[in-house]
Amino acid sequence: MSEQTAGRRIVTNIALSLDGHYARSADPRDMGWVMPYAVTDVARDHLTGLWEPATTALLGRVNAEGFLGFWPTVIGMEGADPRDEGFAKWLVESEKVVLSSTLGEPLWERTTVVDRPTAEVAAELKAGEGGDILVLASASVIKALLAADLVDRLAVTVFPVFLGRGPRLFDDGLPEGQWTLASQAAGEHGTLSLVYDRVR
């Protein structure tokens, strides 16, 4: 753990296109552009390095429904990559906190649904006990945490494709700050994984 970070780390992970978008503008749920690159060794190893030290997943509603609808089906799937199966088991077994104003009772085990500001919930989790708090591709959650300067580790996989337009992760007006490169790897198809730690 970084000397500059007290308590639990908030770790965010997201995929970005080379031109800086995290989703297509026409259909933000269309992840077809991600799939050829998400199954590369560099992308799988990148995700493994993030979930192994984490004990809590922090998700927005849309991502929770997507992740928890798909990943449990990977467990025991014939031909599944062991890294994918490892992540799927971690996701099922870990504490999950889902930020939502519309979800009622959680549909998944070890899940709490919270209707409160993202930064407030994250600060509470950070002050508690446990390993890293991993935010999995929930752009609205990551944006709120960046705006509140609560991200301790920023992980991105950059995929060599231009989306041309669509939402961007880094909005103008974010708090100024310095980051240090913790790891980097390049792999098949030009996939690049980057992990930065916040210098405090």
Short mmCIF file of N, CA and C in Angstrom, two decimals, residues 8 13 35 38 55 62 76 97 111 120 125 155 157 162 177:
data_model
loop_
_atom_site.label_atom_id
_atom_site.label_comp_id
_atom_site.label_asym_id
_atom_site.label_seq_id
_atom_site.Cartn_x
_atom_site.Cartn_y
_atom_site.Cartn_z
N ARG A 8 -8.18 2.22 3.65
CA ARG A 8 -8.45 1.47 2.43
C ARG A 8 -8.25 2.35 1.19
N ASN A 13 -11.57 1.35 -12.14
CA ASN A 13 -11.12 0.70 -13.37
C ASN A 13 -12.13 0.95 -14.48
N MET A 35 -15.08 -5.85 -26.52
CA MET A 35 -14.88 -7.29 -26.42
C MET A 35 -13.62 -7.85 -27.09
N ALA A 38 -10.91 -6.98 -24.48
CA ALA A 38 -11.11 -7.37 -23.08
C ALA A 38 -10.65 -8.80 -22.81
N THR A 55 -11.74 -6.17 -1.47
CA THR A 55 -12.76 -6.93 -0.73
C THR A 55 -14.16 -6.36 -0.94
N VAL A 62 -26.62 0.40 -13.28
CA VAL A 62 -26.53 -0.18 -14.62
C VAL A 62 -25.41 -1.21 -14.69
N GLY A 76 -17.60 -22.20 -13.65
CA GLY A 76 -17.86 -23.56 -14.11
C GLY A 76 -18.13 -23.67 -15.60
N VAL A 97 -21.56 -2.96 -2.97
CA VAL A 97 -22.36 -1.79 -2.63
C VAL A 97 -22.81 -1.17 -3.95
N THR A 111 -24.99 -7.99 -1.00
CA THR A 111 -25.16 -6.71 -1.70
C THR A 111 -26.00 -5.76 -0.86
N GLU A 120 -19.96 10.47 -0.32
CA GLU A 120 -20.27 10.18 1.08
C GLU A 120 -20.15 8.68 1.35
N LEU A 125 -16.90 3.91 3.35
CA LEU A 125 -16.26 2.62 3.08
C LEU A 125 -14.76 2.70 3.30
N ALA A 155 -7.07 3.07 -12.65
CA ALA A 155 -6.65 2.05 -13.61
C ALA A 155 -7.47 2.18 -14.88
N THR A 157 -7.70 0.67 -19.08
CA THR A 157 -7.20 -0.07 -20.24
C THR A 157 -7.58 0.77 -21.45
N PHE A 162 -10.99 4.27 -32.28
CA PHE A 162 -11.64 5.57 -32.15
C PHE A 162 -13.16 5.35 -32.16
N GLY A 177 -4.05 17.75 -9.43
CA GLY A 177 -3.35 16.76 -8.62
C GLY A 177 -2.30 16.03 -9.42
#
